[in-house]
Amino acid sequence: MKVEWSTFYQRIIEATGETIMMVILTLILGSILGVLVGLALFVSRQGNILENRFLYGLLNLLINVIRPIPFIVFLVFLMPVTRIVMGTTIGVGAAVFPMAIMATFSVARIVEQNLMSIDPGVIEAAKAMGASPFQIVFTVLIPEALGPLILGLTFVTVSLIDFSAVAGYVGGGGLGHIAITYGYQRFDTSVMVVTVIILIILVQLAQWLGNTLSKKIMRR
């Protein structure tokens, strides 16, 4: 049965809002936790300012285990935990939980890699001037890596739009749910075309915003 676009457009607008909400909430949570994990990973590396082999090994292992898991598998695998934490496995909140966990470890690796590109001499100079580890992190490491880090977060944002569509397949709502329910299962090509176009527009907007912000910061 084909949808009636004179009324169905409202459902599309609602689903687009759900997708944007999922991506923004996940990006905020994933960025905060990911930056913290990435910083802990970097400073605890061998020879770094807060060397801790156990912490580094644990965080590195978690990232290496979780990141390669396909998101649809991770989403289904985590459902019992999602039900305990969120009280449901359906809806935007239930989708944000596994998305935020996956985003956290992706952001953490991006943060670590960006920090490793900083000239060690800059850190040594800060230590020689008497800066504490806290001061080195917030006055040297983060400012030096901020521009490339925004590009990395842009890459993660595009991945989150992809994740939100996958989450819609198992009841997460948003455009993915619309595409599967009304486009695929009801064989309505017009719904698939519209949802794909909106997803492409969202990706382009995220990429443009990320590129613009990183250019402004790196030109300072």
Short mmCIF file of C-alpha atoms in Angstrom, two decimals, residues 70-180:
data_model
loop_
_atom_site.label_atom_id
_atom_site.label_comp_id
_atom_site.label_asym_id
_atom_site.label_seq_id
_atom_site.Cartn_x
_atom_site.Cartn_y
_atom_site.Cartn_z
CA PRO A 70 29.48 -4.32 13.15
CA PHE A 71 26.97 -1.90 14.67
CA ILE A 72 23.89 -4.01 13.90
CA VAL A 73 25.50 -6.95 15.77
CA PHE A 74 26.57 -4.71 18.66
CA LEU A 75 23.08 -3.21 18.85
CA VAL A 76 21.37 -6.59 19.12
CA PHE A 77 24.04 -8.01 21.46
CA LEU A 78 23.63 -5.07 23.84
CA MET A 79 19.82 -5.23 23.96
CA PRO A 80 19.60 -6.92 27.41
CA VAL A 81 21.84 -4.22 28.87
CA THR A 82 19.91 -1.50 27.03
CA ARG A 83 16.65 -2.82 28.52
CA ILE A 84 18.14 -2.71 32.03
CA VAL A 85 19.64 0.76 31.68
CA MET A 86 16.99 2.50 29.55
CA GLY A 87 13.96 0.39 30.52
CA THR A 88 13.17 -0.36 26.86
CA THR A 89 14.79 -1.38 23.60
CA ILE A 90 12.47 0.74 21.46
CA GLY A 91 12.66 4.43 20.70
CA VAL A 92 15.24 7.19 20.47
CA GLY A 93 16.61 6.73 24.00
CA ALA A 94 17.16 3.02 23.47
CA ALA A 95 19.02 3.75 20.24
CA VAL A 96 21.21 6.46 21.76
CA PHE A 97 22.62 4.13 24.46
CA PRO A 98 24.45 1.64 22.17
CA MET A 99 25.29 4.41 19.69
CA ALA A 100 26.96 6.44 22.45
CA ILE A 101 29.03 3.45 23.59
CA MET A 102 30.23 2.72 20.08
CA ALA A 103 30.90 6.44 19.46
CA THR A 104 32.88 6.74 22.71
CA PHE A 105 35.48 4.21 21.65
CA SER A 106 35.68 5.56 18.09
CA VAL A 107 36.23 9.10 19.39
CA ALA A 108 38.77 7.84 21.94
CA ARG A 109 40.95 6.31 19.23
CA ILE A 110 40.67 9.46 17.10
CA VAL A 111 41.68 11.61 20.09
CA GLU A 112 44.68 9.39 20.85
CA GLN A 113 45.86 9.44 17.24
CA ASN A 114 45.54 13.23 17.00
CA LEU A 115 47.45 13.72 20.25
CA MET A 116 50.24 11.44 19.04
CA SER A 117 50.82 13.82 16.12
CA ILE A 118 51.80 16.61 18.54
CA ASP A 119 55.52 17.34 18.66
CA PRO A 120 56.87 15.71 21.88
CA GLY A 121 59.13 18.73 22.24
CA VAL A 122 56.08 20.90 22.99
CA ILE A 123 55.14 18.63 25.89
CA GLU A 124 58.73 18.52 27.15
CA ALA A 125 58.89 22.32 27.02
CA ALA A 126 55.72 22.57 29.10
CA LYS A 127 57.12 20.09 31.64
CA ALA A 128 60.38 22.04 31.79
CA MET A 129 58.39 25.19 32.60
CA GLY A 130 56.84 23.41 35.57
CA ALA A 131 53.40 22.70 34.11
CA SER A 132 51.42 20.01 35.90
CA PRO A 133 49.88 17.07 33.96
CA PHE A 134 46.49 18.79 34.27
CA GLN A 135 47.89 22.01 32.80
CA ILE A 136 49.65 20.13 30.00
CA VAL A 137 46.40 18.40 29.03
CA PHE A 138 44.23 21.52 28.97
CA THR A 139 46.71 24.19 27.82
CA VAL A 140 48.89 22.18 25.43
CA LEU A 141 47.38 18.88 24.26
CA ILE A 142 43.74 19.88 23.64
CA PRO A 143 44.46 23.27 21.96
CA GLU A 144 47.12 21.69 19.71
CA ALA A 145 44.83 18.86 18.59
CA LEU A 146 41.52 20.76 18.42
CA GLY A 147 41.37 21.40 14.66
CA PRO A 148 42.12 17.80 13.56
CA LEU A 149 39.90 16.57 16.39
CA ILE A 150 36.91 18.44 14.95
CA LEU A 151 37.56 16.75 11.60
CA GLY A 152 37.60 13.43 13.43
CA LEU A 153 34.31 14.24 15.16
CA THR A 154 32.86 15.14 11.77
CA PHE A 155 33.79 11.68 10.53
CA VAL A 156 32.12 10.17 13.61
CA THR A 157 28.99 12.28 13.04
CA VAL A 158 28.61 10.90 9.53
CA SER A 159 28.98 7.39 10.97
CA LEU A 160 26.30 8.20 13.58
CA ILE A 161 23.83 9.12 10.85
CA ASP A 162 24.52 5.69 9.41
CA PHE A 163 24.10 4.11 12.88
CA SER A 164 20.76 5.92 13.39
CA ALA A 165 19.42 4.35 10.19
CA VAL A 166 20.54 0.91 11.40
CA ALA A 167 18.93 1.51 14.80
CA GLY A 168 15.65 2.28 13.03
CA TYR A 169 15.68 -1.26 11.68
CA VAL A 170 15.21 -2.67 15.19
CA GLY A 171 12.74 -0.10 16.52
CA GLY A 172 14.99 2.86 17.16
CA GLY A 173 12.74 5.23 15.24
CA GLY A 174 13.90 7.92 12.85
CA LEU A 175 14.36 7.78 9.10
CA GLY A 176 15.73 4.24 9.19
CA HIS A 177 12.47 2.99 10.69
CA ILE A 178 10.45 4.87 8.07
CA ALA A 179 12.56 3.50 5.23
CA ILE A 180 12.22 -0.11 6.44
#
